PDB file of C-alpha atoms in Angstrom:
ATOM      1  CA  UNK A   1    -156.263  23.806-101.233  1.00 37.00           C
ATOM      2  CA  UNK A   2    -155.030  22.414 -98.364  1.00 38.00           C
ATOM      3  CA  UNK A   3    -156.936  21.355 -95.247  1.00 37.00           C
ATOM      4  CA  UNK A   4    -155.818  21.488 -91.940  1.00 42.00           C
ATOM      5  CA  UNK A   5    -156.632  19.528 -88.951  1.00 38.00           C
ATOM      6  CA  UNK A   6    -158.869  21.125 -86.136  1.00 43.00           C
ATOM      7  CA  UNK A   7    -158.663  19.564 -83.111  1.00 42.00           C
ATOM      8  CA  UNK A   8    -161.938  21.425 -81.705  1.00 40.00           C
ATOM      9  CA  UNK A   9    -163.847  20.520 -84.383  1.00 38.00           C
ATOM     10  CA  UNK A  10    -162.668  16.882 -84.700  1.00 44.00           C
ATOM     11  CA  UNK A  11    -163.387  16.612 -80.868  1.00 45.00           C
ATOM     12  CA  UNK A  12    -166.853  17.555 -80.954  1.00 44.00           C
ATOM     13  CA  UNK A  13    -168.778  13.731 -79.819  1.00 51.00           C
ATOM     14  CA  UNK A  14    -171.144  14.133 -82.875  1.00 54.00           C
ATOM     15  CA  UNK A  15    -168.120  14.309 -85.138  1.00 55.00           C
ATOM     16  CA  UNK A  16    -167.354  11.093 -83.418  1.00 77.00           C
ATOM     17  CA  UNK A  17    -170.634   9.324 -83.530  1.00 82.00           C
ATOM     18  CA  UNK A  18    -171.993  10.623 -87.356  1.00 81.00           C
ATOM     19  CA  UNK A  19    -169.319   8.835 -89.646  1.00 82.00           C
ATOM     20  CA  UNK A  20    -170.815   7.218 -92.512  1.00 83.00           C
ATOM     21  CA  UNK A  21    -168.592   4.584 -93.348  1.00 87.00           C
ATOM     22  CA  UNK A  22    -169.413   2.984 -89.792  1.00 90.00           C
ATOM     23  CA  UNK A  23    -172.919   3.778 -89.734  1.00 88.00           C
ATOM     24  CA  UNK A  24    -173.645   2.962 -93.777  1.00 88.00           C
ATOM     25  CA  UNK A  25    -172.689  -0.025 -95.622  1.00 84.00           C
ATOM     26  CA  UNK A  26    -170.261   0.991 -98.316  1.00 75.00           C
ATOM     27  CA  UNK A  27    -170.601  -1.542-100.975  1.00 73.00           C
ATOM     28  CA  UNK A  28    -173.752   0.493-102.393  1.00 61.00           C
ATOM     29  CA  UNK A  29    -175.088  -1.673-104.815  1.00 69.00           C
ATOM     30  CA  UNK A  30    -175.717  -4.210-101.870  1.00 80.00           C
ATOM     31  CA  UNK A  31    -178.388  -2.222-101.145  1.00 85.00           C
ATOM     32  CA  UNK A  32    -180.729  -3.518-104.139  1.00 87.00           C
ATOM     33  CA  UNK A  33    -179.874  -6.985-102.357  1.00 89.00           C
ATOM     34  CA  UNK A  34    -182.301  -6.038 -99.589  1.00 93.00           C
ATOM     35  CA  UNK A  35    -184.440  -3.535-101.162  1.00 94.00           C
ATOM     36  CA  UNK A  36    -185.872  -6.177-104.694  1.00 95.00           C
ATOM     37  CA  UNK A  37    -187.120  -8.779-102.346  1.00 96.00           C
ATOM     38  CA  UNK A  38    -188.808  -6.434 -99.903  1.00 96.00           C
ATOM     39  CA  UNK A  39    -190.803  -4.732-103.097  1.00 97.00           C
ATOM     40  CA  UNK A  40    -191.328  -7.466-104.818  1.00 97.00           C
ATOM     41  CA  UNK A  41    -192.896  -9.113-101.762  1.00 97.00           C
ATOM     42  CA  UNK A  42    -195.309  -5.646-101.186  1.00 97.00           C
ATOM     43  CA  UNK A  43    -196.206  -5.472-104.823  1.00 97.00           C
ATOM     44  CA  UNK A  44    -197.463  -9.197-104.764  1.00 96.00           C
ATOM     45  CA  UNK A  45    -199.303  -8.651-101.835  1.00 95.00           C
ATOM     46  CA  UNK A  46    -201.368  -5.450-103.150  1.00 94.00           C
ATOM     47  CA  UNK A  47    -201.448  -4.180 -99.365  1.00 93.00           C
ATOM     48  CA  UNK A  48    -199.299  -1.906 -97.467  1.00 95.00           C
ATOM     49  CA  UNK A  49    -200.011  -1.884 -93.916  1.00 94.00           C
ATOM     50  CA  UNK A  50    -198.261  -1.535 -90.441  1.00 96.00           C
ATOM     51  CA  UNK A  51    -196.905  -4.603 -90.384  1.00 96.00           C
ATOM     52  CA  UNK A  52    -195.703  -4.464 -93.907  1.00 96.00           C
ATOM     53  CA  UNK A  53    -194.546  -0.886 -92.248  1.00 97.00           C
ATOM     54  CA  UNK A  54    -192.766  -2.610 -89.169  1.00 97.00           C
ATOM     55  CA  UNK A  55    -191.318  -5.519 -91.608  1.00 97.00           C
ATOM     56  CA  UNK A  56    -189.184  -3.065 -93.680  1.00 96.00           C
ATOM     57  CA  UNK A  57    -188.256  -0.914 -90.988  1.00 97.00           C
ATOM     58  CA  UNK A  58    -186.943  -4.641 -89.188  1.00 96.00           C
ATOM     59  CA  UNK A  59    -185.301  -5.592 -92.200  1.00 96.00           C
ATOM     60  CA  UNK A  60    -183.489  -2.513 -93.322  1.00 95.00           C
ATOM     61  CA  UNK A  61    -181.974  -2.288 -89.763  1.00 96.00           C
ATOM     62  CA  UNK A  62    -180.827  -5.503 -89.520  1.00 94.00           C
ATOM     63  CA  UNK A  63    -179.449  -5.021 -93.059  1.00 94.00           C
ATOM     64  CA  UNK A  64    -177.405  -1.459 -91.466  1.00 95.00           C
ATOM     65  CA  UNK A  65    -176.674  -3.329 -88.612  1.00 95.00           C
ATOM     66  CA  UNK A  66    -174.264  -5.584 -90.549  1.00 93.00           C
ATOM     67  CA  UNK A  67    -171.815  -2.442 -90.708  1.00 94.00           C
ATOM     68  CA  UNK A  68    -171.136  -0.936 -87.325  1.00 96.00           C
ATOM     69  CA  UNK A  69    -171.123  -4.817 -85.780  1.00 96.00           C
ATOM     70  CA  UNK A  70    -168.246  -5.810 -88.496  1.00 95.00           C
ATOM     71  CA  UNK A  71    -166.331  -2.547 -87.213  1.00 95.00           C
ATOM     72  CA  UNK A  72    -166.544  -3.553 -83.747  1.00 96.00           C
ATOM     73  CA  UNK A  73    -165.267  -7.215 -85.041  1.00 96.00           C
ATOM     74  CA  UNK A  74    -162.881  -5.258 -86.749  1.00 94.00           C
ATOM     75  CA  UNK A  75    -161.486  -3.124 -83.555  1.00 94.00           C
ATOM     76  CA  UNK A  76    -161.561  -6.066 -81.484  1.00 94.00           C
ATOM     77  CA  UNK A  77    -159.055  -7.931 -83.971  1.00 93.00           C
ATOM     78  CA  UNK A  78    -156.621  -5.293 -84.538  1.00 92.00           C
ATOM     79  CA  UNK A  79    -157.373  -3.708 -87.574  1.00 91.00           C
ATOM     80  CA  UNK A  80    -158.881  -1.003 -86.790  1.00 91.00           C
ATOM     81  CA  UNK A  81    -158.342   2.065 -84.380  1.00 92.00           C
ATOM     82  CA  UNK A  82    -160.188   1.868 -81.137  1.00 91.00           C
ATOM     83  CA  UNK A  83    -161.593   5.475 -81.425  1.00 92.00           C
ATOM     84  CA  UNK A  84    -164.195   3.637 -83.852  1.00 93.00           C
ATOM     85  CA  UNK A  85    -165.449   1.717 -80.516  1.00 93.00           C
ATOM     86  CA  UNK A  86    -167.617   5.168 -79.977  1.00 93.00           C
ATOM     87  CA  UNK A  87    -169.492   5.585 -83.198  1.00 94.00           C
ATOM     88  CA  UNK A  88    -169.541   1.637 -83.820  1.00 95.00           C
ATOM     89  CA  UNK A  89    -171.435   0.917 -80.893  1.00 96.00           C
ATOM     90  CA  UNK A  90    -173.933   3.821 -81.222  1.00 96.00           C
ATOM     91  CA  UNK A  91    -175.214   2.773 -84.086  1.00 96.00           C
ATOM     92  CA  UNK A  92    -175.262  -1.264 -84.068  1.00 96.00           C
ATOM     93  CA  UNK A  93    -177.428  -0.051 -80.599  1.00 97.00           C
ATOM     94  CA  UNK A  94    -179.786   2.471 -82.216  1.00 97.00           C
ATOM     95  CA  UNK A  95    -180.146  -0.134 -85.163  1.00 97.00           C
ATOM     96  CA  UNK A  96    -180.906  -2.803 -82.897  1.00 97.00           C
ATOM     97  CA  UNK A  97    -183.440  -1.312 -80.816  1.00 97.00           C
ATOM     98  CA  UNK A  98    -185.091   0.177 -83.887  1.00 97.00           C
ATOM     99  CA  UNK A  99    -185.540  -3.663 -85.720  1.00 96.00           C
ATOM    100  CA  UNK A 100    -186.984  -5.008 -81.691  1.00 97.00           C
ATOM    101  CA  UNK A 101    -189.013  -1.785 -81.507  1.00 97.00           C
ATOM    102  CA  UNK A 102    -190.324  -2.816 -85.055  1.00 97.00           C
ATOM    103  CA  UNK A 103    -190.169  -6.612 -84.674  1.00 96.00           C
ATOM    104  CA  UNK A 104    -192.570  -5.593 -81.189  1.00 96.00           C
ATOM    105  CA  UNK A 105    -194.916  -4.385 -82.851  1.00 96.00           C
ATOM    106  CA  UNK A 106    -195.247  -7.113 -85.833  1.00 96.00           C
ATOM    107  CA  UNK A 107    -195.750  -9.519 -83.131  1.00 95.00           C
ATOM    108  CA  UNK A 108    -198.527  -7.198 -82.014  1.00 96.00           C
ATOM    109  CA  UNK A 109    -200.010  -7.164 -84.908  1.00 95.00           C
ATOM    110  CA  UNK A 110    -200.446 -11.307 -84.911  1.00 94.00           C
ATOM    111  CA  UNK A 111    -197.809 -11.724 -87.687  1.00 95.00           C
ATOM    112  CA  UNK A 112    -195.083 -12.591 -85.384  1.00 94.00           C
ATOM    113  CA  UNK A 113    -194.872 -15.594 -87.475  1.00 94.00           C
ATOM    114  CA  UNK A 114    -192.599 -14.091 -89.918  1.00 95.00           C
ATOM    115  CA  UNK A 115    -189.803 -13.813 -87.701  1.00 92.00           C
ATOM    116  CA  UNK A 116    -188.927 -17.650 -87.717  1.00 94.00           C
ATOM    117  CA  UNK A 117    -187.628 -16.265 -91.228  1.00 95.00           C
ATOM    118  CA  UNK A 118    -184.941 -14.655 -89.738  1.00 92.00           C
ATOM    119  CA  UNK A 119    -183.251 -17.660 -87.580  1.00 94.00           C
ATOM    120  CA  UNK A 120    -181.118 -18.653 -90.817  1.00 94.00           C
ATOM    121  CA  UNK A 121    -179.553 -15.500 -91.107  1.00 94.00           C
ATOM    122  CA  UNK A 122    -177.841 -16.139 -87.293  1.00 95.00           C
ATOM    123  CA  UNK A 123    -175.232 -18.901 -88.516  1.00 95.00           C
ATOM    124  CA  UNK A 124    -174.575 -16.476 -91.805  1.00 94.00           C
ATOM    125  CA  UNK A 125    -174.570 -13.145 -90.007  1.00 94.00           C
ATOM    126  CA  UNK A 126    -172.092 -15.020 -87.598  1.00 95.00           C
ATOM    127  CA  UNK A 127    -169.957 -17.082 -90.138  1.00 95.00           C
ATOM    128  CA  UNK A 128    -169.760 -13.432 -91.742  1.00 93.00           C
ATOM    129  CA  UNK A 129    -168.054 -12.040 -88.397  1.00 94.00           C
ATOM    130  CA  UNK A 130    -165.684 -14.942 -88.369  1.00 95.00           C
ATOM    131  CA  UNK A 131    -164.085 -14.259 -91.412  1.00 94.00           C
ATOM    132  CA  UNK A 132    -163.939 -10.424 -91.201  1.00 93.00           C
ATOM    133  CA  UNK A 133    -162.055 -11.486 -87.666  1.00 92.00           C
ATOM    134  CA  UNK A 134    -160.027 -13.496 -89.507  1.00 93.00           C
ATOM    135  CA  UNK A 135    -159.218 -10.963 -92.422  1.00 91.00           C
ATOM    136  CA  UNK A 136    -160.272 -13.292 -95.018  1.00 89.00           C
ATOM    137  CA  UNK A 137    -164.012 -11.819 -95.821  1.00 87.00           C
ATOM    138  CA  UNK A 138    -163.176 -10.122 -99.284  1.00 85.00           C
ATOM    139  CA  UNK A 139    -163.640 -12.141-102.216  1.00 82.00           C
ATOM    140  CA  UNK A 140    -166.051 -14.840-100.937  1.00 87.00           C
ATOM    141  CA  UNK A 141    -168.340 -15.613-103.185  1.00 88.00           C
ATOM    142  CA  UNK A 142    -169.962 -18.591-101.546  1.00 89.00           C
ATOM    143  CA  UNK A 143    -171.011 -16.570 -98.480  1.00 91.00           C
ATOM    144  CA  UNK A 144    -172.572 -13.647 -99.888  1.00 92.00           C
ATOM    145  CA  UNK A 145    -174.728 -15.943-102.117  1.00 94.00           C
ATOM    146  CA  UNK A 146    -175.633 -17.639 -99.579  1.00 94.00           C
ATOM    147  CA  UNK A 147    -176.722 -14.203 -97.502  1.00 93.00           C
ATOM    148  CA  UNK A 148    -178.034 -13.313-100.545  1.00 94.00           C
ATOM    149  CA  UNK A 149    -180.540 -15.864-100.220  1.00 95.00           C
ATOM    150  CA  UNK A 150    -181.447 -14.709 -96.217  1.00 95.00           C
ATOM    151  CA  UNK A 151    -182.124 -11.863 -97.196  1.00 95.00           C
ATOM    152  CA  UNK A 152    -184.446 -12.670-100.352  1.00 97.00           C
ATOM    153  CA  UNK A 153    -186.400 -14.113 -97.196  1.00 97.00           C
ATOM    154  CA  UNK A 154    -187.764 -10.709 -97.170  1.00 97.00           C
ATOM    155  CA  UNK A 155    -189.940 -11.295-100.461  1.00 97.00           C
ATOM    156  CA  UNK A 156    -192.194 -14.116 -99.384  1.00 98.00           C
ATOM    157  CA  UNK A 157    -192.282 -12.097 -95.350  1.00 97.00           C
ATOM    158  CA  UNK A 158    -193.837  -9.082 -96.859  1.00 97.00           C
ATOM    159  CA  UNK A 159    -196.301 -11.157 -99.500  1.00 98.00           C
ATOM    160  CA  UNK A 160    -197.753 -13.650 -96.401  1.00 97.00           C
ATOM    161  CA  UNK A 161    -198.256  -9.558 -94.563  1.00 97.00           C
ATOM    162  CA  UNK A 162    -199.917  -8.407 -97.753  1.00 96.00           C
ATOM    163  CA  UNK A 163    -202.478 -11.404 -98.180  1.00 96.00           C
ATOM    164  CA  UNK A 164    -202.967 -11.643 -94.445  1.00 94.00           C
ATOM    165  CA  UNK A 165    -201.868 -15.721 -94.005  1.00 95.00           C
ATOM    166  CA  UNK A 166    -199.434 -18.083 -94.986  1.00 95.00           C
ATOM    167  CA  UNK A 167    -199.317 -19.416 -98.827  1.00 96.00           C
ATOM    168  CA  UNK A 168    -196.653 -21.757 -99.846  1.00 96.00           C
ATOM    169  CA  UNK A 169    -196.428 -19.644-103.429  1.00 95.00           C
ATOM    170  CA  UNK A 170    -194.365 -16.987-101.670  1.00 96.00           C
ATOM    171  CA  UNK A 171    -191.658 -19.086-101.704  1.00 97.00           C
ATOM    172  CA  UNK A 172    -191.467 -18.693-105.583  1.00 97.00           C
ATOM    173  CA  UNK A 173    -190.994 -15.326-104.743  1.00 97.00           C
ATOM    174  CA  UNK A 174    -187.654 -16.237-102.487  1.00 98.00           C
ATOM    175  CA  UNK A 175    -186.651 -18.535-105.129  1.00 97.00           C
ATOM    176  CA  UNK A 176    -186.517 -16.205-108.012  1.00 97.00           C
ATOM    177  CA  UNK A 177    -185.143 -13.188-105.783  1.00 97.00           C
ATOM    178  CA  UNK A 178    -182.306 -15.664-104.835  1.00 97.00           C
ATOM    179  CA  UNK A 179    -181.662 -16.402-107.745  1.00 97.00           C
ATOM    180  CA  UNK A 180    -181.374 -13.171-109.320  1.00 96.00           C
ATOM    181  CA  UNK A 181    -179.283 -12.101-106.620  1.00 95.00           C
ATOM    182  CA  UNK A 182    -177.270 -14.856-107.099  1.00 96.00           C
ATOM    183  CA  UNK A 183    -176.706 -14.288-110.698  1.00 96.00           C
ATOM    184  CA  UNK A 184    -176.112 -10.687-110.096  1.00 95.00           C
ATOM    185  CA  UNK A 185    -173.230 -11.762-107.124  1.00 95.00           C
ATOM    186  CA  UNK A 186    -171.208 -13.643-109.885  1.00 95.00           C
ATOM    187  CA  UNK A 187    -171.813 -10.866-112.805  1.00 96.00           C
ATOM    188  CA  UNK A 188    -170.427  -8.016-110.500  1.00 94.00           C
ATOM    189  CA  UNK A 189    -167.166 -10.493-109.569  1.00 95.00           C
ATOM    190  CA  UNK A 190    -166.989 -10.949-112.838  1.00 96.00           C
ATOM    191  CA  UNK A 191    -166.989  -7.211-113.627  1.00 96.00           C
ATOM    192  CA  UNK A 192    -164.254  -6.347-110.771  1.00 93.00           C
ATOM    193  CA  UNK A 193    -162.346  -9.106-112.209  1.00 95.00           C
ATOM    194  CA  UNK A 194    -162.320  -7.386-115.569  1.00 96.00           C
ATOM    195  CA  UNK A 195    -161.118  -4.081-114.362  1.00 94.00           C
ATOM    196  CA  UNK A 196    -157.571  -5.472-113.173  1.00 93.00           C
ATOM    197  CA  UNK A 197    -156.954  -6.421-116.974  1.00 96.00           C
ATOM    198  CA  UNK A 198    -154.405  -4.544-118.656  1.00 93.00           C
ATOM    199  CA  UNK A 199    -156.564  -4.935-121.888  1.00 93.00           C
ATOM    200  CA  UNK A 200    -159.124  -6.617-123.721  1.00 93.00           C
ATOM    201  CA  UNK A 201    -158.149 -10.373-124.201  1.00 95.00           C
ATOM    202  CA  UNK A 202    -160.072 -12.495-127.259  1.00 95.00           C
ATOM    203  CA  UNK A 203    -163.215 -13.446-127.373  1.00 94.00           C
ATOM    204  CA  UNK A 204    -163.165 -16.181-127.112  1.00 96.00           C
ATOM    205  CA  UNK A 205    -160.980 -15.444-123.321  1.00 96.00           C
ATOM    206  CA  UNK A 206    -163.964 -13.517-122.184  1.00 96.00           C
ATOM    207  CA  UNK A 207    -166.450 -15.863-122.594  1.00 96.00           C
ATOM    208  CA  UNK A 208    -163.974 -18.061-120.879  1.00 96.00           C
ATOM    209  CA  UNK A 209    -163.492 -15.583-117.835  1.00 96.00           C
ATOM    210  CA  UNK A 210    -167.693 -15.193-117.902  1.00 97.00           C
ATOM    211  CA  UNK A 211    -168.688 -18.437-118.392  1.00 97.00           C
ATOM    212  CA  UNK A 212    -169.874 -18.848-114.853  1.00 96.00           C
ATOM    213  CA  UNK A 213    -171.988 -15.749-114.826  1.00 97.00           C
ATOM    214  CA  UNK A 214    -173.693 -17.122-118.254  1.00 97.00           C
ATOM    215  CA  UNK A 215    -174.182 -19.969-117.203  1.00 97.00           C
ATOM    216  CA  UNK A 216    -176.020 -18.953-114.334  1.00 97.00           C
ATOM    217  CA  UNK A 217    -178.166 -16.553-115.685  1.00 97.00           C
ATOM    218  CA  UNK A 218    -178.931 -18.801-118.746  1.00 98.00           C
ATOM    219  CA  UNK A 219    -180.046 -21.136-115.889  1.00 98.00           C
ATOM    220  CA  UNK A 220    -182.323 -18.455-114.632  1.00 98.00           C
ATOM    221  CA  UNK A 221    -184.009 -17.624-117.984  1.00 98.00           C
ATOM    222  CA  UNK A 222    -184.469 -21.315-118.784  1.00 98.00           C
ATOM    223  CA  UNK A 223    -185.788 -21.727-114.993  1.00 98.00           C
ATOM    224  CA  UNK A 224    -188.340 -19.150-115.080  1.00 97.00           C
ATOM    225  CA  UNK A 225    -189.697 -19.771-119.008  1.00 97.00           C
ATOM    226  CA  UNK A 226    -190.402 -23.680-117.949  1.00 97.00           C
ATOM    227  CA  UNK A 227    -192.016 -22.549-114.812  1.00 96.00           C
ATOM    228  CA  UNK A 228    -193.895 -20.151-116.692  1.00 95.00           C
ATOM    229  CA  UNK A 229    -194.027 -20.967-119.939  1.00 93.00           C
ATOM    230  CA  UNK A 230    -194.450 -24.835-120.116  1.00 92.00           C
ATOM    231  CA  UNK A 231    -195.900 -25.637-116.301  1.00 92.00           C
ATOM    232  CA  UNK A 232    -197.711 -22.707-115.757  1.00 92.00           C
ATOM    233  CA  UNK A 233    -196.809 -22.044-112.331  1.00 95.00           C
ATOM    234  CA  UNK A 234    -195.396 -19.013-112.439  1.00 96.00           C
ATOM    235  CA  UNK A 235    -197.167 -15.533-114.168  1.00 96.00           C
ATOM    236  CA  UNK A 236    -196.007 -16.727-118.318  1.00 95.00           C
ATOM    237  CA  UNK A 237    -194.262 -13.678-118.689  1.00 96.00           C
ATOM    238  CA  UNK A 238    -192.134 -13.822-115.550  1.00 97.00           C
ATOM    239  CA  UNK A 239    -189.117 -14.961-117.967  1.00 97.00           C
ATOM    240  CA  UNK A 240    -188.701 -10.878-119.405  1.00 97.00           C
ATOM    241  CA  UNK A 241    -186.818  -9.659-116.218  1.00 98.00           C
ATOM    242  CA  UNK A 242    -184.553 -13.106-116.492  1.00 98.00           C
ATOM    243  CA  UNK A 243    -183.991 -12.250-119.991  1.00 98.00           C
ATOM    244  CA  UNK A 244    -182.860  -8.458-119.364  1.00 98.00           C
ATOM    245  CA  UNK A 245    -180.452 -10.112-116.777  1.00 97.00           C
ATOM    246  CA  UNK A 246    -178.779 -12.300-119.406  1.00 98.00           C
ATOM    247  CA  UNK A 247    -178.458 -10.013-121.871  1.00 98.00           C
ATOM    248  CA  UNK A 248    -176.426  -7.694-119.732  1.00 98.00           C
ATOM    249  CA  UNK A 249    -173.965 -10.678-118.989  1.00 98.00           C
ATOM    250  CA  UNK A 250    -173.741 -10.946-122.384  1.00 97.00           C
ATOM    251  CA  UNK A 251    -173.203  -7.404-122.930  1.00 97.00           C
ATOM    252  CA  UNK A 252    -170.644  -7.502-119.916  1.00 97.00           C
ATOM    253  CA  UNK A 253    -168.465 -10.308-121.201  1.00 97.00           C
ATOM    254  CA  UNK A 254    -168.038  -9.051-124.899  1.00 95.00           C
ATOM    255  CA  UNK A 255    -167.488  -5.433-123.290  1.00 96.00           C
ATOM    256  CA  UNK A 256    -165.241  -6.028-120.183  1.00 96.00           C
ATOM    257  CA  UNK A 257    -164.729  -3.606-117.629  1.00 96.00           C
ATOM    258  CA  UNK A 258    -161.326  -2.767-118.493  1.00 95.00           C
ATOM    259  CA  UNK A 259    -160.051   0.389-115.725  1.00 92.00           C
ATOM    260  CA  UNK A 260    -163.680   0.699-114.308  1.00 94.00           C
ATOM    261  CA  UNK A 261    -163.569   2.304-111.341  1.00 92.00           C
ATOM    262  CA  UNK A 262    -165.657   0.302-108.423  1.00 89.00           C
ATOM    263  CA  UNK A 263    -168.356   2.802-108.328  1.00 87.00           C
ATOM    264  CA  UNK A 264    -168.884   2.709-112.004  1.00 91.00           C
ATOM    265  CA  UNK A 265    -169.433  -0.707-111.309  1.00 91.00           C
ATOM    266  CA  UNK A 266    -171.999  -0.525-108.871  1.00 88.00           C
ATOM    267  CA  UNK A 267    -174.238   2.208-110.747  1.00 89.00           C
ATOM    268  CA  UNK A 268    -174.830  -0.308-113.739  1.00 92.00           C
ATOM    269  CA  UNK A 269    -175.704  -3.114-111.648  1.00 92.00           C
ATOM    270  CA  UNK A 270    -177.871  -1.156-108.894  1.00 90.00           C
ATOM    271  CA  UNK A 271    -179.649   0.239-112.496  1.00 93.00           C
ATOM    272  CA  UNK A 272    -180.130  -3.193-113.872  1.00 94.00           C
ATOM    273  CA  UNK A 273    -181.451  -4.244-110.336  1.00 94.00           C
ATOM    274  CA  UNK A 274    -184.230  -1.605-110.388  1.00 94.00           C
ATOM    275  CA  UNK A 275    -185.294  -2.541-114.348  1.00 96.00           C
ATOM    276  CA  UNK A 276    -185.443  -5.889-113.100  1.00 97.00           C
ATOM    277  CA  UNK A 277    -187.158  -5.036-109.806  1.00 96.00           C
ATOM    278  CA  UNK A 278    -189.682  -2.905-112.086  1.00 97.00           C
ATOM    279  CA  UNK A 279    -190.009  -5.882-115.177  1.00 97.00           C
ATOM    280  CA  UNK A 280    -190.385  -8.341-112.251  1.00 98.00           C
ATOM    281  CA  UNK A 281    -193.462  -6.539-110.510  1.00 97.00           C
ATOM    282  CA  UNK A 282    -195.152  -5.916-113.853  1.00 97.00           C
ATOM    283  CA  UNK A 283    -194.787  -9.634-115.240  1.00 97.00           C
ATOM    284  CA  UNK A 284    -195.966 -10.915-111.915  1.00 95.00           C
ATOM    285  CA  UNK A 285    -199.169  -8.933-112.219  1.00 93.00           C
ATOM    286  CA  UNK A 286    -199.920  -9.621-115.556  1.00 87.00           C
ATOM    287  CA  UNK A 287    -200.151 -12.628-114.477  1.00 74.00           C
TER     288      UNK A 287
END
């Protein structure tokens, strides 16, 4: 069927201002990048309250806000229309003065603290906007690790809400979000590197292509056992959602993602974030 073009309809402002790819982030399974650390932090600290309330609300804006800001960088270096300038600004606005009306009243609360957490993600946020104004953000692994690792900030934010103070074993909780995020970064490159394969190569070419990814997930499981297992200062079972991780790299190599589509992708690995998201908060309790 065809569709025509209306120009009533597509003048209406709220056609204008309600376009999802400038007010959502479209690389959907970076969503479990910000969402694991945040419930991992509020399942360690047993308590939900307003703050913990005002925290997420700060955090998933400033997560949103990433989107409409890189369309205005985008606009602003020629690459993309200037009748985005309408929608793109709405929302990096309504964003923004959602995370300040939330960050407000965190600082209210006398856990104000927990914003110092947020200064590293300036230089990243803004190293980001560099690159997308120099068309050269895709395909940079490096970066995104290292946001990856701002934004696991959110685990150990939430836990110090949760027990009420500041304990210096929430940043276990940063470390081992980081570096499952980090491990899942390098699995899903992997992945999209598979799909522009013709075919299944060897073996022994697989394991090649994936050695990185193994590697760094065999670094997490080993990580986690010895800081469970042998020094005890970590819950002893907190190894389980490590090993779930590295089996599905292993799966992934010796089963490439030969003609995946993107989104195909991104279901598996959001679905492996939430089992380890759910295996993570049950270890950690069992203590």
């Amino acid at each position: 069927m065809r569709v025509c073009y209306n120009p009533i309809m597509n003048s209406v402002p709220g056609s204008r201002l309600f376009r999802k790819q400038i007010a959502i982030p479209q690389d959907h399974g970076s969503w479990i990048f910000i969402l694991t650390p945040l419930i991992i932090g509020v399942a360690a600290g047993k308590v939900f309250t307003q703050a913990t309330l005002g925290l997420c609300t700060a955090a998933v804006c400033v997560f949103l806000l990433r989107q409409p800001v890189t369309t205005l960088v985008k606009v602003y270096s020629g690459r993309r229309p200037s009748t985005d300038l309408t929608a793109a600004y709405f929302w990096a606005i309504g964003y923004g003065l959602l995370a300040l009306a939330a960050l407000a009243d965190i600082f209210s609360l006398g856990d104000g603290y927990i914003v110092y957490l947020a200064v590293p993600g300036i230089p990243v946020f803004a190293w980001h906007l560099w690159l997308v104004s120099q068309r050269a953000e895709r395909r940079q692994a490096g970066i995104e690790v290292i946001a990856a690792g701002v934004l696991s900030l959110a685990a150990p934010a939430a836990y110090w809400i949760g027990v009420g103070h500041y304990d210096p074993f929430g940043w276990w909780l940063w470390l081992l979000s980081w570096l499952q995020t980090a491990a899942s970064i390098l699995y899903a490159y992997l992945r999209l590197e598979q799909r522009e394969w013709n075919s299944a190569p060897s073996r022994l070419e697989r394991f090649r292509a994936g050695m990185r990814a193994l590697a760094f997930s065999s670094f997490n499981l080993i990580l986690s056992a010895i800081l469970g297992q042998a020094a005890g200062l970590l819950p002893h079972l907190i190894f389980i959602p490590f090993l779930l991780q590295w089996l599905e790299t292993l799966w992934g190599i010796d089963r490439p993602a030969v003609k995946w589509k993107p989104v195909r992708i991104g279901i598996r690995l959001m679905a492996v974030g939430v089992l380890w998201t759910g295996l993570f908060i049950i270890c950690w309790a069992k203590g």
